[in-house]
Coordinates of C-alpha atoms in Angstrom, one line a residue:
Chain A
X1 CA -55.2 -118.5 67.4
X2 CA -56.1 -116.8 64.6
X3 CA -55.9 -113.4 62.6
X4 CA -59.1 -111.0 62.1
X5 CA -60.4 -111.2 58.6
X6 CA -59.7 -107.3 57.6
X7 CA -56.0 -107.5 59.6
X8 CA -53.2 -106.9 57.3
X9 CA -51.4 -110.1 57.3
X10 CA -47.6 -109.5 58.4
X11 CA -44.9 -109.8 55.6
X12 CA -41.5 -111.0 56.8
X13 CA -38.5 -110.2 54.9
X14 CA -34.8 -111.6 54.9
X15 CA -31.9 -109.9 54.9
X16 CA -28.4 -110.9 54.4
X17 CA -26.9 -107.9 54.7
X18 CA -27.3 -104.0 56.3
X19 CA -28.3 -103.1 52.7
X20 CA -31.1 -105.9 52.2
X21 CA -32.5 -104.8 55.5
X22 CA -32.9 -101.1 54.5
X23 CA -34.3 -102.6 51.5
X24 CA -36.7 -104.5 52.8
X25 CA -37.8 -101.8 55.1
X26 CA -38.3 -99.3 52.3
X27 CA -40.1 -101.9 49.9
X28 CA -42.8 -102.2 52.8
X29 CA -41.6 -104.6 54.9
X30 CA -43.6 -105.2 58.5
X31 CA -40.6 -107.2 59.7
X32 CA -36.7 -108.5 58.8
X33 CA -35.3 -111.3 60.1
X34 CA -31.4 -111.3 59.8
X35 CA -28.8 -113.1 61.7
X36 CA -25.0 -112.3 63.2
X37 CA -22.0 -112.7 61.5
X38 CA -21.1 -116.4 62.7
X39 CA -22.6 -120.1 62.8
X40 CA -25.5 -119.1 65.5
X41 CA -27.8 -118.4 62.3
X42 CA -28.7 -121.1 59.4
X43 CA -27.2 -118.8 56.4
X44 CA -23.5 -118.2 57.5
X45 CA -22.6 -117.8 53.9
X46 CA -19.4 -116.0 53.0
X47 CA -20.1 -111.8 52.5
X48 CA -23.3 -112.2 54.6
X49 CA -24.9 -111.3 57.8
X50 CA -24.7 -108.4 60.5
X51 CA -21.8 -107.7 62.8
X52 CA -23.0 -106.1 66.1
X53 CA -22.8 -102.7 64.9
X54 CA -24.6 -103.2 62.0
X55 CA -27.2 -105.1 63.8
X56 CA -27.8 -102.5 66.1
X57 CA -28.2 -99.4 63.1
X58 CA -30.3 -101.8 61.5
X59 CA -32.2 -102.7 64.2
X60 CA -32.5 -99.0 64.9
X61 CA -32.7 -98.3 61.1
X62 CA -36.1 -100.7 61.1
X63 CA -37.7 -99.1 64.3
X64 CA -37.7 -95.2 62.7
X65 CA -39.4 -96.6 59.6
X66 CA -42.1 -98.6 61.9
X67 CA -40.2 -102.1 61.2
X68 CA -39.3 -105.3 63.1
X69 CA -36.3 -106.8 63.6
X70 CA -36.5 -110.7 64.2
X71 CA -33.2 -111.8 65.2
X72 CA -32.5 -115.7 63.1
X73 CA -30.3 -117.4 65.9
X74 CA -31.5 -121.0 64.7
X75 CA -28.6 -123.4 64.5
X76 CA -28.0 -125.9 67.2
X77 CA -25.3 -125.1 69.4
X78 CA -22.2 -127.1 69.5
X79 CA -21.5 -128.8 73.2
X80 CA -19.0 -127.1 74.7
X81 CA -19.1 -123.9 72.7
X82 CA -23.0 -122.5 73.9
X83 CA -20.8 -119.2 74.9
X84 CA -21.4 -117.7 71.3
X85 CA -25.1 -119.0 71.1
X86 CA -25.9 -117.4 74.9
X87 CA -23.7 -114.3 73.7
X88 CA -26.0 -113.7 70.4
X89 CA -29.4 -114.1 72.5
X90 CA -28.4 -111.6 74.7
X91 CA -26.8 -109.2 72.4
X92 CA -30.3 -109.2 70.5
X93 CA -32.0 -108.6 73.8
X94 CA -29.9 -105.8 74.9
X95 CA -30.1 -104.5 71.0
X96 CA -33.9 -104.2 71.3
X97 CA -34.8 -107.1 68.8
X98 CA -38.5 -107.3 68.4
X99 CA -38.0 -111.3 68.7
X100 CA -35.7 -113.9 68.6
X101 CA -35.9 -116.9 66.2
X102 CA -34.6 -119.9 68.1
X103 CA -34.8 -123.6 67.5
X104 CA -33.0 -125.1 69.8
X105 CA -34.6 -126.5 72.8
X106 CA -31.9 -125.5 75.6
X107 CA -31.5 -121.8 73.6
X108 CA -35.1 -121.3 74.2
X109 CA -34.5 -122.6 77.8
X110 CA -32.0 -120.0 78.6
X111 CA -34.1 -117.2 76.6
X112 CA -36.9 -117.5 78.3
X113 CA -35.0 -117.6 82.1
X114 CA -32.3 -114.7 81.2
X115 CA -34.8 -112.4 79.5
X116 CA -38.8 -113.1 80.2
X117 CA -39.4 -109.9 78.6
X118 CA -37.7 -111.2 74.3
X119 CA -40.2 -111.9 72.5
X120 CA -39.6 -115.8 71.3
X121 CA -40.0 -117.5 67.9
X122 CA -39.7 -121.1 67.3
X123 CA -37.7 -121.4 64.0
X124 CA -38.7 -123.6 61.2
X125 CA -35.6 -125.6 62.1
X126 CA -37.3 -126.9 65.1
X127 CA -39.6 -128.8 62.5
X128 CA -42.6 -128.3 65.4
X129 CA -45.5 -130.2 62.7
X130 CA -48.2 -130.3 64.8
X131 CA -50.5 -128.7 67.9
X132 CA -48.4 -130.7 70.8
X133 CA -45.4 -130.2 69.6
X134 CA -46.0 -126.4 69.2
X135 CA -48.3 -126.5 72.3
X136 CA -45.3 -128.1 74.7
X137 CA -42.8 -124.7 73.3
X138 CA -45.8 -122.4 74.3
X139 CA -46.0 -123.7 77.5
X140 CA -42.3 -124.6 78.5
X141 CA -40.7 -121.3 77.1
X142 CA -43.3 -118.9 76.6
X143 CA -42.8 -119.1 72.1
X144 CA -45.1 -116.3 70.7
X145 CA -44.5 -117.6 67.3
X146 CA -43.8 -120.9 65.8
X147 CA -42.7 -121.0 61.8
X148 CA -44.6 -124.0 60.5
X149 CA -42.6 -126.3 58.5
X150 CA -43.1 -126.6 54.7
X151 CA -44.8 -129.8 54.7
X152 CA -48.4 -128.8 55.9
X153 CA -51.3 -128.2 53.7
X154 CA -53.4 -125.4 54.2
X155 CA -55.8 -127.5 55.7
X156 CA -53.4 -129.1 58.3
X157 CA -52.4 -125.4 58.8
X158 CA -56.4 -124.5 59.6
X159 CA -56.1 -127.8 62.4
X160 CA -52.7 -126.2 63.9
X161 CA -54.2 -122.9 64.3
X162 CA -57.4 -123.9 65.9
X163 CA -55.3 -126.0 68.4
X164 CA -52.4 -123.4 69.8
X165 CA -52.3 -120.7 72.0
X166 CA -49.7 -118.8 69.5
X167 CA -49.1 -117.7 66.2
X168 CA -48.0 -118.9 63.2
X169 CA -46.1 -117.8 60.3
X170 CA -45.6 -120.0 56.9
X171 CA -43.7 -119.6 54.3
X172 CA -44.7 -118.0 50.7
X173 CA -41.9 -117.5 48.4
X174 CA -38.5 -118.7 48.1
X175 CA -36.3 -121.9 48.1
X176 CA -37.6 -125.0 49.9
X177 CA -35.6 -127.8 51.9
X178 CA -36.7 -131.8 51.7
X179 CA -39.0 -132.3 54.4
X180 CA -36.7 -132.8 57.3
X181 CA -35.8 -129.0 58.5
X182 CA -33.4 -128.7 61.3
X183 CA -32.8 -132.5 60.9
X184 CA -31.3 -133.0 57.9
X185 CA -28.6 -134.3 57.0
X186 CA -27.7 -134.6 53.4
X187 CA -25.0 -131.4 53.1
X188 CA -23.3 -133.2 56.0
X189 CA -22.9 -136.0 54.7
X190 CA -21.5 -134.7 51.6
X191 CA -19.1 -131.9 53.0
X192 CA -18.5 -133.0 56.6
X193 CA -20.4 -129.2 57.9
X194 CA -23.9 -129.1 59.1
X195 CA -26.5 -126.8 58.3
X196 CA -28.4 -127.2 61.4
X197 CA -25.1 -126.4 63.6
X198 CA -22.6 -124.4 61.2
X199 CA -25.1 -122.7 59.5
X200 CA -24.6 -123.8 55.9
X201 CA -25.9 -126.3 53.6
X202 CA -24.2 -126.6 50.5
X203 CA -20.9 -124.5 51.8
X204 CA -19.4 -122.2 49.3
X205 CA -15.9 -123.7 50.2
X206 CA -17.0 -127.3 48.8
X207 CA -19.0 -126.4 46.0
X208 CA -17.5 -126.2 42.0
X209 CA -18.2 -125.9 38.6
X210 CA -17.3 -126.9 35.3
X211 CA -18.2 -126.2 32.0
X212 CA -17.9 -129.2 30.2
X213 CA -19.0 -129.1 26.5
X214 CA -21.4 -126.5 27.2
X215 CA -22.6 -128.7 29.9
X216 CA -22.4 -127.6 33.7
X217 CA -21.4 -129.8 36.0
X218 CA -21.7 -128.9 39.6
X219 CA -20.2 -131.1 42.4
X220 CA -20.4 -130.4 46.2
X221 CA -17.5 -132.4 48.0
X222 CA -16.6 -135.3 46.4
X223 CA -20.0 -135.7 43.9
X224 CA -21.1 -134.8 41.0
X225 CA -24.9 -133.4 41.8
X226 CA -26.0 -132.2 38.5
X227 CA -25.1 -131.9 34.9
X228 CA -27.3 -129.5 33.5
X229 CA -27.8 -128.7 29.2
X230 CA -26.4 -125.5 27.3
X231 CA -29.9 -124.1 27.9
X232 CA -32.0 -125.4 30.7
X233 CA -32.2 -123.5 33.7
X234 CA -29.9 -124.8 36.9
X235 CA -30.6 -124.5 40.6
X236 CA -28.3 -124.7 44.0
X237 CA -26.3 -126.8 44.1
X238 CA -27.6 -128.9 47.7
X239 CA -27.6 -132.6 47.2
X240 CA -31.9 -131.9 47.4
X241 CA -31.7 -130.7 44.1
X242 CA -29.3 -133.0 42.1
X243 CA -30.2 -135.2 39.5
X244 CA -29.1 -138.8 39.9
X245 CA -29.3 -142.0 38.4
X246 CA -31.3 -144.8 39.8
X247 CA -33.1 -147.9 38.7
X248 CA -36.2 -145.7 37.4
X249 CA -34.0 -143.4 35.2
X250 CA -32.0 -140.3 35.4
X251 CA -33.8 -137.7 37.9
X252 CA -34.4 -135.4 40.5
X253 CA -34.7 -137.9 43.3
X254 CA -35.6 -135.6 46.4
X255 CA -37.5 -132.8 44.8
X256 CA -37.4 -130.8 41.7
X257 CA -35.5 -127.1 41.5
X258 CA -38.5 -124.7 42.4
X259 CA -39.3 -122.1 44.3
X260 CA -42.6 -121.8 46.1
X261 CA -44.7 -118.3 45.2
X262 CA -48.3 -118.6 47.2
X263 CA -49.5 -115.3 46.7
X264 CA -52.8 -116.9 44.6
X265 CA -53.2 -118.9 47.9
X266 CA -53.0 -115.5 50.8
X267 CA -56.9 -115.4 51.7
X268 CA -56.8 -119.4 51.9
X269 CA -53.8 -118.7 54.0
X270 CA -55.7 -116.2 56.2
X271 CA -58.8 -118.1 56.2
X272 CA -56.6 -120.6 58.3
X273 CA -55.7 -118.1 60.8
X274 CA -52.0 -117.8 59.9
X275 CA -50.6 -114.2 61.2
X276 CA -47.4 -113.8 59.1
X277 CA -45.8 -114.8 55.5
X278 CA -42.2 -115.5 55.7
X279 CA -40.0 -114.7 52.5
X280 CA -36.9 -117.0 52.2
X281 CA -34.3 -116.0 50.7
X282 CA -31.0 -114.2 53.0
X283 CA -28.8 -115.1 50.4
X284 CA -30.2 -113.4 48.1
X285 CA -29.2 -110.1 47.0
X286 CA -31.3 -106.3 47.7
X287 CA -32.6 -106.8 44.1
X288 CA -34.3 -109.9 45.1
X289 CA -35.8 -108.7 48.6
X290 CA -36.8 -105.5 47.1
X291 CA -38.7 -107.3 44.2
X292 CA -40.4 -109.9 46.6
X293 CA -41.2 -107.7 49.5
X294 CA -43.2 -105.2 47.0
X295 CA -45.0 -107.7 45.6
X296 CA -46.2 -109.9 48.9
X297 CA -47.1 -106.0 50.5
X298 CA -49.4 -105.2 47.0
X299 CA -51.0 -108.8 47.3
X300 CA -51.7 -108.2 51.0
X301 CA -53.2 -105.0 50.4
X302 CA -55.0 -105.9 47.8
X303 CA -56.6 -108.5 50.0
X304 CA -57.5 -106.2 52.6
X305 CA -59.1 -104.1 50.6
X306 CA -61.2 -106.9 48.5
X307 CA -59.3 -106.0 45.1
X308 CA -57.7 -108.3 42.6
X309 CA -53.9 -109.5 43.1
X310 CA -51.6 -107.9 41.4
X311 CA -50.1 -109.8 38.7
X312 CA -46.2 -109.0 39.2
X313 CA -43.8 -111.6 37.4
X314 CA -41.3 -113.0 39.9
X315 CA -40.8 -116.2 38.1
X316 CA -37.6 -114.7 37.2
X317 CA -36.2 -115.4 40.7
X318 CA -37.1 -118.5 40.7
X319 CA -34.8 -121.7 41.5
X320 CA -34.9 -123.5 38.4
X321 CA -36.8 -120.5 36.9
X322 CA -40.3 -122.7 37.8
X323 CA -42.5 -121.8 40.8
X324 CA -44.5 -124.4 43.1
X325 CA -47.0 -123.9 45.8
X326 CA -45.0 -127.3 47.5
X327 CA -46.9 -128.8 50.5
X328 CA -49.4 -126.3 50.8
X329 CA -52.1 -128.2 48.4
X330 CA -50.6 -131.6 47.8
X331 CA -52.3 -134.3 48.6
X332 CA -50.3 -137.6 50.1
X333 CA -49.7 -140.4 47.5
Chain B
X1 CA -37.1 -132.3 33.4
X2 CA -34.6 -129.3 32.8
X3 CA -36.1 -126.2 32.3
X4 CA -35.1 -124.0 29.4
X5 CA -33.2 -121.1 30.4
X6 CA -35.1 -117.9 30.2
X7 CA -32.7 -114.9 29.7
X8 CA -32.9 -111.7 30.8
X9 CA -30.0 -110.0 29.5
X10 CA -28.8 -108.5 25.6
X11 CA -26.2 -109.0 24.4
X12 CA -24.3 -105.5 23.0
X13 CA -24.6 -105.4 19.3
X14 CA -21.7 -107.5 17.6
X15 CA -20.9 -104.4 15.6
X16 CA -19.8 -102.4 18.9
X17 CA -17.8 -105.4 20.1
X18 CA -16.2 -105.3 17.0
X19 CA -15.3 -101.2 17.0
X20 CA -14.0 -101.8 20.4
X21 CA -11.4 -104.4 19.6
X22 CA -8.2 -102.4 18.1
X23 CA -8.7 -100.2 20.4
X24 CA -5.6 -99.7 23.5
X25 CA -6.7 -101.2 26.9
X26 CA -3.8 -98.8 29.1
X27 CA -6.7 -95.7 29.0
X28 CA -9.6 -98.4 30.5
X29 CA -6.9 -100.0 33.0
X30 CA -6.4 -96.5 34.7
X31 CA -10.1 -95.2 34.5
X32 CA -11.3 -98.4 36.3
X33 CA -7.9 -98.7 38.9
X34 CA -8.9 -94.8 39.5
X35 CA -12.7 -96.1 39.9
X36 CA -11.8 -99.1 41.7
X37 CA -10.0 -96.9 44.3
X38 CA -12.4 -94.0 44.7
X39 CA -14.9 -96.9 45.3
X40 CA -12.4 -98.1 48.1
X41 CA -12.2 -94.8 49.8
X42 CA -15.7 -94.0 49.5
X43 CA -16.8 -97.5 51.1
X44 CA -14.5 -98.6 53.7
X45 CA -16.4 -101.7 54.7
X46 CA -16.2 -103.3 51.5
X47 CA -13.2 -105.1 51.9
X48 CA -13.6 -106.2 55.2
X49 CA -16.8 -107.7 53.9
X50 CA -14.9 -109.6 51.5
X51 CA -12.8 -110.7 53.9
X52 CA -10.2 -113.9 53.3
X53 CA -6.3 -113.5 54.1
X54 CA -3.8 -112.6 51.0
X55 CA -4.5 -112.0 47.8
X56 CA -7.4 -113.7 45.8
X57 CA -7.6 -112.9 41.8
X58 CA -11.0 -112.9 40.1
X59 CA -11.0 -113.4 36.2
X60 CA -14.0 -111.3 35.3
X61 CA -15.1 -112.1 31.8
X62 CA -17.5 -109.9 29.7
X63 CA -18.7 -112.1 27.1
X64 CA -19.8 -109.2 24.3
X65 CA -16.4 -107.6 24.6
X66 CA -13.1 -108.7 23.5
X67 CA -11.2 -108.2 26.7
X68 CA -11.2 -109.6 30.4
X69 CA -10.3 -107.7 33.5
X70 CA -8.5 -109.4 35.9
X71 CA -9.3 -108.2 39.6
X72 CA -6.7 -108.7 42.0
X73 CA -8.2 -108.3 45.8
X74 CA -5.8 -107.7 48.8
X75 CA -6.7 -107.4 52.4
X76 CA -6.0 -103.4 52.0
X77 CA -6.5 -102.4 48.0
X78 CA -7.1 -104.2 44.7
X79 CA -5.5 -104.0 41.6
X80 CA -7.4 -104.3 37.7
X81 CA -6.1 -105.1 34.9
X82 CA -7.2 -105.5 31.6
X83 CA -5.9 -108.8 29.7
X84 CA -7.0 -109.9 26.3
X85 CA -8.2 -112.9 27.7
X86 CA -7.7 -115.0 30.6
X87 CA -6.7 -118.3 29.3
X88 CA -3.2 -119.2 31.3
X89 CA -3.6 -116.9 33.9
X90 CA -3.5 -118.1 37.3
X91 CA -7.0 -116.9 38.6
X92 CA -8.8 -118.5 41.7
X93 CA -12.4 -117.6 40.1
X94 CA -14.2 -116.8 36.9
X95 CA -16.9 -114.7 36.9
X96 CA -18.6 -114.9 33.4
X97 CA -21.3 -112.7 31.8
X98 CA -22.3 -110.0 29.2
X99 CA -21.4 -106.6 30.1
X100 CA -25.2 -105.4 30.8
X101 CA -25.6 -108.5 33.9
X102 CA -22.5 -107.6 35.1
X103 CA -23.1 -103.8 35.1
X104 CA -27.1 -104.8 36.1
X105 CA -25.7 -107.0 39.4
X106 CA -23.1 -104.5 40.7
X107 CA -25.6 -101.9 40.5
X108 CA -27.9 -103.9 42.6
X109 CA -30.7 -104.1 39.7
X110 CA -30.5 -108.1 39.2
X111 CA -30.0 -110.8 41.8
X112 CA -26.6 -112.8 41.2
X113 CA -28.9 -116.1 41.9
X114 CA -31.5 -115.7 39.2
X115 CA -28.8 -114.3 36.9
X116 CA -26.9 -117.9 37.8
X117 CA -30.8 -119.8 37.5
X118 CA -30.9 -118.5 33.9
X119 CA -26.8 -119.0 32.6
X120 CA -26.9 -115.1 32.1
X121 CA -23.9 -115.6 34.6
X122 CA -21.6 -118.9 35.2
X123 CA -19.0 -119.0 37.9
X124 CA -16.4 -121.5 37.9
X125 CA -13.0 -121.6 40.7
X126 CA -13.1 -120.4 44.6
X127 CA -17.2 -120.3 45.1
X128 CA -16.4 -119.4 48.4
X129 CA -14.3 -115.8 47.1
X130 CA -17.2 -115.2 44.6
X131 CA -20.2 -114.8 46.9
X132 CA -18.1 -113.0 49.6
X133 CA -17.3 -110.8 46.7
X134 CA -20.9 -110.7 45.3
X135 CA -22.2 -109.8 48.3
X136 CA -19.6 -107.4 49.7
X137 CA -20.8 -105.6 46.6
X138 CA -24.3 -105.6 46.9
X139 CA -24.2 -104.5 50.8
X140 CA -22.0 -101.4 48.9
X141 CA -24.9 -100.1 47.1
X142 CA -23.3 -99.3 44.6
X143 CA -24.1 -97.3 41.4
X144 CA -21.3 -97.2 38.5
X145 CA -22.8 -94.2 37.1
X146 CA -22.5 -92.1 40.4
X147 CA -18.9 -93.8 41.2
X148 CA -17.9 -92.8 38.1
X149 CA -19.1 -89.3 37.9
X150 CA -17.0 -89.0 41.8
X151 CA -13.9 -89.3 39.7
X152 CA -15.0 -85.7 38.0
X153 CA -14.7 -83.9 41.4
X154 CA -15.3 -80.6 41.9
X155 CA -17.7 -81.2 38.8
X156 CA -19.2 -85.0 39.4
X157 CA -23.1 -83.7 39.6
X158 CA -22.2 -81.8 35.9
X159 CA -20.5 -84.7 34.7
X160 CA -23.6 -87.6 36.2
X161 CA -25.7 -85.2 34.3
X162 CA -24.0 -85.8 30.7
X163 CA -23.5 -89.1 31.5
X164 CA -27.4 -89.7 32.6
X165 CA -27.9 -88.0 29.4
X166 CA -25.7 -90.4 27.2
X167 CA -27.0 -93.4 28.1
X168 CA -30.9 -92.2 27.6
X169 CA -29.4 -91.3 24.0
X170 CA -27.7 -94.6 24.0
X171 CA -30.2 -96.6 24.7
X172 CA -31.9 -95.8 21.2
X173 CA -29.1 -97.8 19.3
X174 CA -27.7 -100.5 22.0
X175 CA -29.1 -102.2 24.9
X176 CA -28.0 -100.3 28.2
X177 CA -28.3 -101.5 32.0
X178 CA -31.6 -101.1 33.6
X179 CA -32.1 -97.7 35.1
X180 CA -28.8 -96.4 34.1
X181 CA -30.2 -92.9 33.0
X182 CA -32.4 -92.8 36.3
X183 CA -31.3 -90.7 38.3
X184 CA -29.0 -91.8 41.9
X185 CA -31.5 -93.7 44.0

């Protein structure tokens, strides 16, 4: 499936908190994705997410101003405790949520049977890398949407889209994860909690630092992850990003601290037939969404209208302070 | 490779640190215990955003001044305090910074991350208490200027006015938060 060449392409926005949402919405916004205030969403970080009041104002809140809500309910429920996952799909349903982002195979099951009329998404957590994959959600449950992981090219993106009956929505700024979304397991390992089933990677609770000499050292559970120079930028502290010591050296042995800004790479993005442009980033605070949702709606309306991008600095944001544009044109050593 | 740190916050002068240091903390204590309360009663949800059970106590260090506050958060109130500095106080977090981030982030201007990304802001203690805190602010939406002018009531849009005013003359001899003589959003 893909988008018409003049359509404006669809900017979707975190937000963390009733505040972010608002913010997102006035900084142009077509859509918000946002979660409850438990483990059913993949950022159940301390001070965050929506209780069911405030999901319902903000859901409410987006729809007067002409925005989406996208409901994030993409952890993996817990045998024996589906209650809470079931409870948030149907809270969103009865709330009016313009979709529901759902990874988990039974979730979508019982999405699709208990309300035919929710719009689905298939999170990025399913990790759904290719056309059967994407093609056997489409056809089982009904999945409008699939978010493509961040480990496709542009050109693998092009294949995808000529092969599915669905849309698809990457992502274009933000943090990125190793390549094993909604499968990996690193954070567990370190910290006993699972960001594919709690909702956290890196949890606040197991994370410290320490100046040392000027130096700071960040450990999450029992290792030390990073220690980082008086003056060099630092990043997260996830196990991803660490620096460790091996045979070859001292480095970063998963990925460098960066965080992926595409907007040079929108009409190669369009070209491939992708519908929507996901901004990570529900942890962050309204400063951050505002900043990032008025720069993604300038570039896409600049695009429309066959002017230049806008050259707005959001390198500043940054993990790491660098930016990347990861997968999208690598090519496989 | 490291990057180099790129950041985005001045320092105040050295010679306005230095004015500032004989000066008696008891007048600051009660104008931010007054603020801290009005703040309280004027956003009810901010606590409960917070969350946690008993009391947690946040050292808050501005770098470019020559005192500390210590925040004290309990499920119903909090309590400031301003201490010379925080060495041998019991605190469960450090929140570290100069006085323009700190005023920047609680106003919602800058983004606690990047101001972490670029060491204009280093946390150290309870993680956990810090971002509940950090974003318990943020949903606020607060603006110091505003919450400060409340304290003025009946006159708090005379007294945002002078203040607005202030700071746009301020900003001529000392670096001053982003958007501070703006007017309320």
């Amino acid at each position: 499936m893909s988008t018409g060449s003049n359509a404006l392409l669809e900017i979707v926005c975190p937000a963390g908190t009733p505040a972010a949402l608002r913010t997102a919405v006035d900084a142009g916004a077509h859509s918000v994705y946002c979660g409850f205030r438990d483990e059913t969403n993949a950022r159940n970080f301390p001070g965050l997410n929506f209780s069911r009041p405030e999901m319902r104002e903000g859901i409410a809140h987006a729809h007067r101003h002409g925005a989406k809500v996208l409901v994030a309910i993409n952890t993996f429920p817990r045998a024996g405790g589906l209650a809470l996952w079931h409870r948030a799909v149907d809270d969103a349903a009865e709330m009016a949520a313009d979709a529901v982002i759902l990874a988990d195979i039974g979730l979508l099951a019982y999405a699709a049977e208990r309300h035919p009329h929710l719009r689905l998404h298939l999170s990025v957590q399913a990790a759904a890398a290719n056309a059967a994959s994407i093609g056997f959600y489409v056809t089982e449950f009904g999945v409008r949407r699939v978010v493509l992981p961040r480990v496709l090219s542009i050109a693998e993106i092009a294949r995808i889209n000529a092969g599915v009956a669905c849309e698809t929505e990457v992502f274009v700024f933000g943090g990125l994860c190793v390549m094993e979304e909604g499968r990996c397991s690193l954070s567990s390992y370190a910290t006993g909690k699972s960001p594919n089933m709690h909702g956290v990677c890196s949890p606040a609770s197991h994370v410290s630092y320490r100046d040392d000499g000027g130096e700071l050292v960040s450990r999450l559970g029992e290792f030390t992850i990073n220690r980082v120079e008086r003056a060099a930028a630092v990043a997260y502290p996830t196990l991803c990003k660490g620096r460790f010591k091996t045979a070859l050296g001292c480095g970063h042995i998963f990925e460098d601290p960066a965080s992926l800004d595409v907007r040079e790479l929108l009409g190669q993005l369009r070209t491939a037939g992708v519908t929507a442009l996901k901004i990570e980033g529900r942890q962050r605070s309204r400063a951050y969404t505002g900043a990032v949702v008025r720069a993604f709606r300038a570039a896409v309306e600049a695009m429309a209208g066959g002017e230049p991008l806008p050259r707005d600095l959001l390198a500043g944001l940054a993990e790491g302070q660098r930016a990347t544009s990861g997968a999208y044109l690598k090519t496989w050593r | 490779m490291p990057v180099t740190a790129a950041h985005s916050a001045a320092d105040l002068p050295a010679l306005l640190t230095l004015a500032l240091r004989p000066l008696p903390t008891a007048p600051l204590e009660l104008l931010l215990q007054r603020l801290a309360d009005s703040i309280l009663a004027r956003h009810p949800g901010l606590l409960d955003r917070i969350g946690g059970e008993g009391t947690r106590r946040f050292g808050i260090e501005p770098r470019d001044l020559p005192f500390a506050i210590l925040l004290e958060v309990q499920p119903a109130a909090v309590h400031l305090s301003v201490v010379s500095a925080l060495d041998g106080l019991q605190v469960d977090a450090r929140i570290a910074g100069n006085l323009l981030s700190l005023i920047e982030l609680i106003d919602g201007r800058r983004d606690g991350d990047a101001l972490f990304f670029s060491r204009d802001l280093a946390v150290e203690g309870d993680i956990e208490a810090v971002l509940a805190l950090r974003n318990a602010i943020d949903n606020a939406e607060l603006e110091l200027l505003h919450e400060l002018a409340q304290l003025a009531a009946p006159w708090s849009g005379i007294a945002e006015q002078m203040m607005r005013t202030a700071v746009r003359a301020l900003a001529y001899v000392a670096p001053v938060p982003a958007g501070f003589g703006e007017r309320a959003r």
